[in-house]
Short mmCIF file of N, CA and C in Angstrom, two decimals:
data_model
loop_
_atom_site.label_atom_id
_atom_site.label_comp_id
_atom_site.label_asym_id
_atom_site.label_seq_id
_atom_site.Cartn_x
_atom_site.Cartn_y
_atom_site.Cartn_z
N UNK A 1 -33.58 -47.20 164.74
CA UNK A 1 -32.89 -48.38 165.20
C UNK A 1 -32.42 -49.23 164.03
N UNK A 2 -33.28 -49.34 163.00
CA UNK A 2 -32.90 -50.10 161.81
C UNK A 2 -31.71 -49.47 161.10
N UNK A 3 -31.63 -48.15 161.18
CA UNK A 3 -30.53 -47.45 160.54
C UNK A 3 -29.19 -47.87 161.14
N UNK A 4 -29.15 -48.01 162.47
CA UNK A 4 -27.91 -48.42 163.14
C UNK A 4 -27.55 -49.87 162.81
N UNK A 5 -28.53 -50.74 162.82
CA UNK A 5 -28.25 -52.14 162.51
C UNK A 5 -27.82 -52.30 161.05
N UNK A 6 -28.38 -51.48 160.16
CA UNK A 6 -27.96 -51.51 158.76
C UNK A 6 -26.51 -51.05 158.62
N UNK A 7 -26.12 -50.04 159.38
CA UNK A 7 -24.74 -49.55 159.34
C UNK A 7 -23.77 -50.62 159.85
N UNK A 8 -24.16 -51.28 160.92
CA UNK A 8 -23.29 -52.32 161.50
C UNK A 8 -23.15 -53.49 160.54
N UNK A 9 -24.25 -53.94 159.96
CA UNK A 9 -24.17 -55.07 159.03
C UNK A 9 -23.39 -54.68 157.77
N UNK A 10 -23.51 -53.44 157.32
CA UNK A 10 -22.73 -52.99 156.16
C UNK A 10 -21.24 -52.96 156.49
N UNK A 11 -20.93 -52.56 157.70
CA UNK A 11 -19.52 -52.54 158.13
C UNK A 11 -18.93 -53.94 158.07
N UNK A 12 -19.64 -54.93 158.63
CA UNK A 12 -19.12 -56.29 158.65
C UNK A 12 -19.09 -56.93 157.27
N UNK A 13 -19.91 -56.46 156.37
CA UNK A 13 -19.88 -57.03 155.02
C UNK A 13 -18.69 -56.50 154.22
N UNK A 14 -18.14 -55.35 154.59
CA UNK A 14 -17.01 -54.75 153.87
C UNK A 14 -15.66 -54.98 154.54
N UNK A 15 -15.66 -55.31 155.80
CA UNK A 15 -14.41 -55.47 156.55
C UNK A 15 -13.97 -56.93 156.47
N UNK A 16 -12.69 -57.18 156.27
CA UNK A 16 -12.23 -58.57 156.27
C UNK A 16 -12.38 -59.18 157.67
N UNK A 17 -12.78 -60.41 157.73
CA UNK A 17 -13.08 -61.06 159.01
C UNK A 17 -11.82 -61.60 159.71
N UNK A 18 -10.74 -61.78 158.99
CA UNK A 18 -9.56 -62.39 159.58
C UNK A 18 -9.03 -61.63 160.81
N UNK A 19 -8.93 -60.30 160.79
CA UNK A 19 -8.46 -59.60 161.99
C UNK A 19 -9.40 -59.79 163.19
N UNK A 20 -10.70 -59.83 162.93
CA UNK A 20 -11.64 -60.02 164.02
C UNK A 20 -11.54 -61.43 164.60
N UNK A 21 -11.34 -62.41 163.74
CA UNK A 21 -11.17 -63.79 164.20
C UNK A 21 -9.89 -63.91 165.02
N UNK A 22 -8.83 -63.29 164.54
CA UNK A 22 -7.56 -63.32 165.30
C UNK A 22 -7.70 -62.62 166.66
N UNK A 23 -8.40 -61.52 166.67
CA UNK A 23 -8.65 -60.82 167.93
C UNK A 23 -9.44 -61.69 168.90
N UNK A 24 -10.47 -62.34 168.40
CA UNK A 24 -11.27 -63.24 169.23
C UNK A 24 -10.45 -64.40 169.76
N UNK A 25 -9.60 -64.98 168.90
CA UNK A 25 -8.75 -66.09 169.32
C UNK A 25 -7.76 -65.63 170.39
N UNK A 26 -7.22 -64.45 170.22
CA UNK A 26 -6.29 -63.89 171.21
C UNK A 26 -6.96 -63.70 172.56
N UNK A 27 -8.19 -63.23 172.56
CA UNK A 27 -8.93 -63.04 173.81
C UNK A 27 -9.20 -64.38 174.48
N UNK A 28 -9.55 -65.39 173.70
CA UNK A 28 -9.79 -66.73 174.26
C UNK A 28 -8.51 -67.30 174.87
N UNK A 29 -7.39 -67.18 174.15
CA UNK A 29 -6.12 -67.69 174.66
C UNK A 29 -5.72 -66.96 175.94
N UNK A 30 -5.89 -65.65 175.97
CA UNK A 30 -5.56 -64.88 177.17
C UNK A 30 -6.44 -65.30 178.35
N UNK A 31 -7.69 -65.56 178.10
CA UNK A 31 -8.59 -66.02 179.17
C UNK A 31 -8.19 -67.38 179.71
N UNK A 32 -7.84 -68.30 178.82
CA UNK A 32 -7.40 -69.63 179.25
C UNK A 32 -6.11 -69.53 180.05
N UNK A 33 -5.19 -68.69 179.60
CA UNK A 33 -3.93 -68.50 180.33
C UNK A 33 -4.18 -67.94 181.72
N UNK A 34 -5.08 -66.98 181.82
CA UNK A 34 -5.40 -66.38 183.13
C UNK A 34 -6.00 -67.42 184.07
N UNK A 35 -6.89 -68.25 183.57
CA UNK A 35 -7.49 -69.30 184.40
C UNK A 35 -6.42 -70.28 184.87
N UNK A 36 -5.53 -70.69 183.96
CA UNK A 36 -4.45 -71.60 184.31
C UNK A 36 -3.53 -70.99 185.36
N UNK A 37 -3.16 -69.73 185.20
CA UNK A 37 -2.26 -69.06 186.14
C UNK A 37 -2.90 -68.94 187.52
N UNK A 38 -4.15 -68.58 187.58
CA UNK A 38 -4.83 -68.48 188.88
C UNK A 38 -4.93 -69.84 189.57
N UNK A 39 -5.21 -70.88 188.81
CA UNK A 39 -5.29 -72.22 189.40
C UNK A 39 -3.93 -72.65 189.92
N UNK A 40 -2.88 -72.41 189.16
CA UNK A 40 -1.53 -72.78 189.58
C UNK A 40 -1.12 -72.02 190.84
N UNK A 41 -1.44 -70.74 190.91
CA UNK A 41 -1.09 -69.96 192.09
C UNK A 41 -1.88 -70.43 193.31
N UNK A 42 -3.13 -70.77 193.13
CA UNK A 42 -3.94 -71.27 194.24
C UNK A 42 -3.38 -72.59 194.76
N UNK A 43 -3.01 -73.48 193.87
CA UNK A 43 -2.41 -74.75 194.29
C UNK A 43 -1.08 -74.53 194.99
N UNK A 44 -0.26 -73.61 194.48
CA UNK A 44 1.03 -73.32 195.12
C UNK A 44 0.83 -72.72 196.50
N UNK A 45 -0.17 -71.86 196.65
CA UNK A 45 -0.45 -71.25 197.95
C UNK A 45 -0.90 -72.29 198.97
N UNK A 46 -1.74 -73.22 198.53
CA UNK A 46 -2.18 -74.29 199.43
C UNK A 46 -1.01 -75.17 199.83
N UNK A 47 -0.14 -75.49 198.88
CA UNK A 47 1.04 -76.30 199.18
C UNK A 47 1.98 -75.57 200.12
N UNK A 48 2.19 -74.27 199.91
CA UNK A 48 3.03 -73.44 200.77
C UNK A 48 2.50 -73.43 202.19
N UNK A 49 1.22 -73.18 202.32
CA UNK A 49 0.59 -73.13 203.65
C UNK A 49 0.72 -74.48 204.36
N UNK A 50 0.42 -75.57 203.67
CA UNK A 50 0.47 -76.88 204.31
C UNK A 50 1.91 -77.27 204.66
N UNK A 51 2.87 -76.90 203.82
CA UNK A 51 4.28 -77.22 204.12
C UNK A 51 4.76 -76.49 205.37
N UNK A 52 4.39 -75.22 205.49
CA UNK A 52 4.80 -74.47 206.69
C UNK A 52 4.09 -75.02 207.92
N UNK A 53 2.80 -75.29 207.81
CA UNK A 53 2.08 -75.81 208.97
C UNK A 53 2.59 -77.18 209.40
N UNK A 54 2.99 -78.02 208.45
CA UNK A 54 3.53 -79.32 208.84
C UNK A 54 4.93 -79.19 209.43
N UNK A 55 5.72 -78.27 208.92
CA UNK A 55 7.07 -78.05 209.45
C UNK A 55 7.02 -77.49 210.87
N UNK A 56 6.05 -76.64 211.12
CA UNK A 56 5.94 -75.99 212.44
C UNK A 56 4.78 -76.55 213.26
N UNK A 57 4.41 -77.80 213.01
CA UNK A 57 3.30 -78.38 213.76
C UNK A 57 3.64 -78.43 215.25
N UNK A 58 2.67 -78.12 216.05
CA UNK A 58 2.86 -78.05 217.49
C UNK A 58 3.28 -76.66 217.96
N UNK A 59 3.74 -75.83 217.04
CA UNK A 59 4.15 -74.47 217.39
C UNK A 59 3.21 -73.42 216.83
N UNK A 60 2.61 -73.72 215.69
CA UNK A 60 1.73 -72.76 215.02
C UNK A 60 0.53 -73.51 214.50
N UNK A 61 -0.65 -73.03 214.57
CA UNK A 61 -1.11 -71.72 215.04
C UNK A 61 -1.17 -71.60 216.57
N UNK A 62 -1.34 -72.70 217.26
CA UNK A 62 -1.32 -72.65 218.72
C UNK A 62 -0.10 -73.41 219.23
N UNK A 63 0.63 -72.84 220.17
CA UNK A 63 1.82 -73.54 220.70
C UNK A 63 1.42 -74.67 221.66
N UNK A 64 1.02 -75.80 221.09
CA UNK A 64 0.57 -76.92 221.91
C UNK A 64 1.71 -77.84 222.32
N UNK A 65 2.79 -77.83 221.55
CA UNK A 65 3.91 -78.72 221.83
C UNK A 65 5.21 -77.92 221.75
N UNK A 66 5.34 -76.92 222.62
CA UNK A 66 6.50 -76.04 222.60
C UNK A 66 7.69 -76.80 223.19
N UNK A 67 8.73 -77.07 222.41
CA UNK A 67 9.83 -77.90 222.90
C UNK A 67 10.83 -77.13 223.75
N UNK A 68 11.61 -77.88 224.51
CA UNK A 68 12.76 -77.30 225.20
C UNK A 68 13.82 -77.01 224.15
N UNK A 69 14.70 -76.10 224.43
CA UNK A 69 15.73 -75.67 223.48
C UNK A 69 15.08 -75.24 222.17
N UNK A 70 14.14 -74.33 222.30
CA UNK A 70 13.38 -73.86 221.14
C UNK A 70 14.28 -73.23 220.08
N UNK A 71 15.34 -72.55 220.51
CA UNK A 71 16.25 -71.93 219.55
C UNK A 71 16.92 -72.98 218.67
N UNK A 72 17.37 -74.07 219.27
CA UNK A 72 17.98 -75.17 218.51
C UNK A 72 16.95 -75.83 217.61
N UNK A 73 15.77 -76.02 218.13
CA UNK A 73 14.67 -76.65 217.38
C UNK A 73 14.34 -75.84 216.13
N UNK A 74 14.20 -74.53 216.28
CA UNK A 74 13.84 -73.68 215.14
C UNK A 74 15.00 -73.54 214.16
N UNK A 75 16.23 -73.44 214.67
CA UNK A 75 17.38 -73.34 213.78
C UNK A 75 17.53 -74.61 212.93
N UNK A 76 17.19 -75.76 213.50
CA UNK A 76 17.28 -77.00 212.74
C UNK A 76 16.26 -77.04 211.61
N UNK A 77 15.18 -76.30 211.74
CA UNK A 77 14.15 -76.27 210.70
C UNK A 77 14.33 -75.15 209.69
N UNK A 78 15.30 -74.28 209.91
CA UNK A 78 15.51 -73.17 208.97
C UNK A 78 15.84 -73.63 207.54
N UNK A 79 16.67 -74.66 207.33
CA UNK A 79 16.90 -75.08 205.93
C UNK A 79 15.63 -75.56 205.22
N UNK A 80 14.78 -76.26 205.94
CA UNK A 80 13.52 -76.71 205.35
C UNK A 80 12.63 -75.50 205.05
N UNK A 81 12.55 -74.59 205.99
CA UNK A 81 11.76 -73.38 205.78
C UNK A 81 12.32 -72.57 204.61
N UNK A 82 13.64 -72.49 204.50
CA UNK A 82 14.26 -71.75 203.41
C UNK A 82 13.86 -72.36 202.06
N UNK A 83 13.85 -73.67 201.98
CA UNK A 83 13.44 -74.33 200.75
C UNK A 83 11.97 -74.04 200.41
N UNK A 84 11.12 -74.07 201.42
CA UNK A 84 9.70 -73.76 201.21
C UNK A 84 9.53 -72.33 200.71
N UNK A 85 10.24 -71.41 201.34
CA UNK A 85 10.17 -69.99 200.97
C UNK A 85 10.66 -69.79 199.53
N UNK A 86 11.77 -70.40 199.19
CA UNK A 86 12.32 -70.24 197.84
C UNK A 86 11.41 -70.85 196.78
N UNK A 87 10.81 -71.99 197.08
CA UNK A 87 9.91 -72.62 196.12
C UNK A 87 8.68 -71.77 195.83
N UNK A 88 8.22 -71.05 196.83
CA UNK A 88 7.00 -70.25 196.66
C UNK A 88 7.27 -68.86 196.09
N UNK A 89 8.52 -68.42 196.13
CA UNK A 89 8.86 -67.05 195.72
C UNK A 89 8.35 -66.72 194.31
N UNK A 90 8.37 -67.67 193.39
CA UNK A 90 7.93 -67.38 192.02
C UNK A 90 6.42 -67.14 191.94
N UNK A 91 5.68 -67.48 192.99
CA UNK A 91 4.23 -67.28 193.00
C UNK A 91 3.81 -66.00 193.72
N UNK A 92 4.78 -65.28 194.25
CA UNK A 92 4.49 -64.01 194.93
C UNK A 92 4.45 -62.92 193.87
N UNK A 93 3.47 -62.05 193.99
CA UNK A 93 3.36 -60.94 193.04
C UNK A 93 4.62 -60.08 193.11
N UNK A 94 5.02 -59.55 191.98
CA UNK A 94 6.26 -58.79 191.89
C UNK A 94 6.32 -57.64 192.89
N UNK A 95 5.22 -56.93 193.05
CA UNK A 95 5.21 -55.78 193.97
C UNK A 95 5.27 -56.21 195.43
N UNK A 96 4.96 -57.49 195.73
CA UNK A 96 4.98 -57.98 197.10
C UNK A 96 6.29 -58.66 197.49
N UNK A 97 7.21 -58.83 196.56
CA UNK A 97 8.46 -59.54 196.86
C UNK A 97 9.29 -58.83 197.92
N UNK A 98 9.42 -57.49 197.93
CA UNK A 98 10.19 -56.88 199.03
C UNK A 98 9.60 -57.18 200.41
N UNK A 99 8.29 -57.15 200.54
CA UNK A 99 7.66 -57.46 201.83
C UNK A 99 7.86 -58.94 202.17
N UNK A 100 7.78 -59.81 201.18
CA UNK A 100 8.00 -61.25 201.37
C UNK A 100 9.43 -61.50 201.87
N UNK A 101 10.40 -60.85 201.24
CA UNK A 101 11.79 -61.00 201.67
C UNK A 101 12.00 -60.44 203.07
N UNK A 102 11.39 -59.33 203.37
CA UNK A 102 11.51 -58.72 204.69
C UNK A 102 10.90 -59.63 205.77
N UNK A 103 9.75 -60.22 205.48
CA UNK A 103 9.12 -61.13 206.44
C UNK A 103 9.99 -62.36 206.67
N UNK A 104 10.59 -62.88 205.61
CA UNK A 104 11.47 -64.04 205.75
C UNK A 104 12.73 -63.67 206.55
N UNK A 105 13.31 -62.52 206.26
CA UNK A 105 14.50 -62.09 207.00
C UNK A 105 14.19 -61.90 208.49
N UNK A 106 13.03 -61.32 208.79
CA UNK A 106 12.63 -61.14 210.19
C UNK A 106 12.46 -62.49 210.90
N UNK A 107 11.88 -63.45 210.21
CA UNK A 107 11.68 -64.78 210.78
C UNK A 107 13.04 -65.44 211.06
N UNK A 108 13.95 -65.37 210.09
CA UNK A 108 15.28 -65.96 210.28
C UNK A 108 16.02 -65.31 211.44
N UNK A 109 15.98 -64.00 211.49
CA UNK A 109 16.67 -63.26 212.56
C UNK A 109 16.12 -63.68 213.92
N UNK A 110 14.82 -63.79 214.01
CA UNK A 110 14.18 -64.18 215.27
C UNK A 110 14.62 -65.59 215.67
N UNK A 111 14.62 -66.52 214.74
CA UNK A 111 14.97 -67.91 215.04
C UNK A 111 16.45 -68.07 215.38
N UNK A 112 17.29 -67.27 214.77
CA UNK A 112 18.73 -67.40 215.01
C UNK A 112 19.19 -66.67 216.27
N UNK A 113 18.63 -65.51 216.54
CA UNK A 113 19.22 -64.65 217.56
C UNK A 113 18.30 -64.22 218.70
N UNK A 114 17.01 -64.28 218.52
CA UNK A 114 16.14 -63.64 219.50
C UNK A 114 15.37 -64.58 220.42
N UNK A 115 15.12 -65.79 220.01
CA UNK A 115 14.30 -66.67 220.85
C UNK A 115 15.20 -67.64 221.63
N UNK A 116 14.93 -67.72 222.92
CA UNK A 116 15.63 -68.67 223.79
C UNK A 116 14.63 -69.18 224.82
N UNK A 117 14.99 -70.28 225.46
CA UNK A 117 14.12 -70.81 226.52
C UNK A 117 14.02 -69.82 227.68
N UNK A 118 15.13 -69.15 227.97
CA UNK A 118 15.12 -68.18 229.07
C UNK A 118 14.13 -67.05 228.82
N UNK A 119 14.07 -66.56 227.60
CA UNK A 119 13.13 -65.48 227.28
C UNK A 119 11.68 -65.99 227.36
N UNK A 120 11.45 -67.23 226.96
CA UNK A 120 10.10 -67.80 227.03
C UNK A 120 9.67 -67.94 228.49
N UNK A 121 10.56 -68.43 229.33
CA UNK A 121 10.25 -68.58 230.76
C UNK A 121 10.04 -67.23 231.41
N UNK A 122 10.89 -66.25 231.08
CA UNK A 122 10.75 -64.90 231.65
C UNK A 122 9.41 -64.28 231.23
N UNK A 123 8.98 -64.51 230.02
CA UNK A 123 7.70 -63.96 229.56
C UNK A 123 6.53 -64.64 230.26
N UNK A 124 6.66 -65.93 230.56
CA UNK A 124 5.58 -66.63 231.26
C UNK A 124 5.50 -66.22 232.73
N UNK A 125 6.64 -65.98 233.36
CA UNK A 125 6.64 -65.60 234.78
C UNK A 125 6.33 -64.12 234.99
N UNK A 126 6.68 -63.28 234.05
CA UNK A 126 6.43 -61.84 234.15
C UNK A 126 5.59 -61.35 232.96
N UNK A 127 4.33 -61.77 232.89
CA UNK A 127 3.53 -61.32 231.73
C UNK A 127 3.36 -59.80 231.76
N UNK A 128 3.54 -59.20 230.63
CA UNK A 128 3.40 -57.76 230.52
C UNK A 128 4.72 -57.03 230.61
N UNK A 129 5.65 -57.53 231.40
CA UNK A 129 6.95 -56.87 231.55
C UNK A 129 7.90 -57.30 230.44
N UNK A 130 7.81 -58.54 230.04
CA UNK A 130 8.67 -59.09 229.00
C UNK A 130 7.83 -59.33 227.74
N UNK A 131 8.43 -59.11 226.59
CA UNK A 131 7.70 -59.44 225.35
C UNK A 131 7.65 -60.96 225.21
N UNK A 132 6.50 -61.44 224.80
CA UNK A 132 6.28 -62.89 224.72
C UNK A 132 6.82 -63.42 223.39
N UNK A 133 7.88 -64.26 223.44
CA UNK A 133 8.43 -64.81 222.19
C UNK A 133 7.43 -65.67 221.43
N UNK A 134 6.50 -66.31 222.14
CA UNK A 134 5.51 -67.13 221.46
C UNK A 134 4.59 -66.27 220.60
N UNK A 135 4.22 -65.12 221.11
CA UNK A 135 3.37 -64.20 220.34
C UNK A 135 4.15 -63.62 219.15
N UNK A 136 5.40 -63.30 219.39
CA UNK A 136 6.24 -62.78 218.31
C UNK A 136 6.41 -63.82 217.21
N UNK A 137 6.67 -65.07 217.62
CA UNK A 137 6.80 -66.17 216.67
C UNK A 137 5.51 -66.33 215.87
N UNK A 138 4.39 -66.31 216.56
CA UNK A 138 3.09 -66.44 215.88
C UNK A 138 2.90 -65.34 214.85
N UNK A 139 3.25 -64.11 215.21
CA UNK A 139 3.10 -62.99 214.29
C UNK A 139 4.03 -63.13 213.07
N UNK A 140 5.25 -63.58 213.29
CA UNK A 140 6.19 -63.74 212.18
C UNK A 140 5.72 -64.82 211.20
N UNK A 141 5.23 -65.93 211.73
CA UNK A 141 4.73 -66.99 210.84
C UNK A 141 3.47 -66.50 210.12
N UNK A 142 2.60 -65.78 210.82
CA UNK A 142 1.40 -65.23 210.17
C UNK A 142 1.78 -64.27 209.03
N UNK A 143 2.83 -63.49 209.26
CA UNK A 143 3.30 -62.59 208.20
C UNK A 143 3.76 -63.34 206.97
N UNK A 144 4.43 -64.47 207.17
CA UNK A 144 4.84 -65.30 206.03
C UNK A 144 3.63 -65.89 205.31
N UNK A 145 2.68 -66.39 206.08
CA UNK A 145 1.52 -67.07 205.49
C UNK A 145 0.56 -66.12 204.78
N UNK A 146 0.60 -64.85 205.12
CA UNK A 146 -0.32 -63.91 204.46
C UNK A 146 0.00 -63.77 202.98
N UNK A 147 1.21 -64.14 202.57
CA UNK A 147 1.57 -64.06 201.16
C UNK A 147 0.91 -65.17 200.34
N UNK A 148 0.33 -66.14 201.04
CA UNK A 148 -0.37 -67.23 200.35
C UNK A 148 -1.86 -66.96 200.22
N UNK A 149 -2.31 -65.80 200.65
CA UNK A 149 -3.73 -65.46 200.56
C UNK A 149 -4.08 -64.91 199.21
#
């Protein structure tokens, strides 16, 4: 055991310390950067989640205040949602951006073309025969929010 410790101490006595100090400093800087990046992403995710929940309050997570003319109501909120989505895009991992874009496109398509009061009423009067727009809406918003996890 002493032989190994003697070899290690001899190595450090002959090797210049500057490269080792630089390596250590680089590791410390990388660690601090990683902590900062994780904290920033966590804060952005919380802000993203709260912005969407406040924009869609009464509709998500539970439809407690489902308005009449839901299509008009949701279309009026699309510019605000678009801004929220664009602001958060830089915090989405690069490999997840195609799924993020797809989820946003699906949400927009649903709000512009697929949800109407008539479809909501038909789903309530004929459960099982008609697809429920409220459930679809819930799933689309959940898909957007999963990117903040």
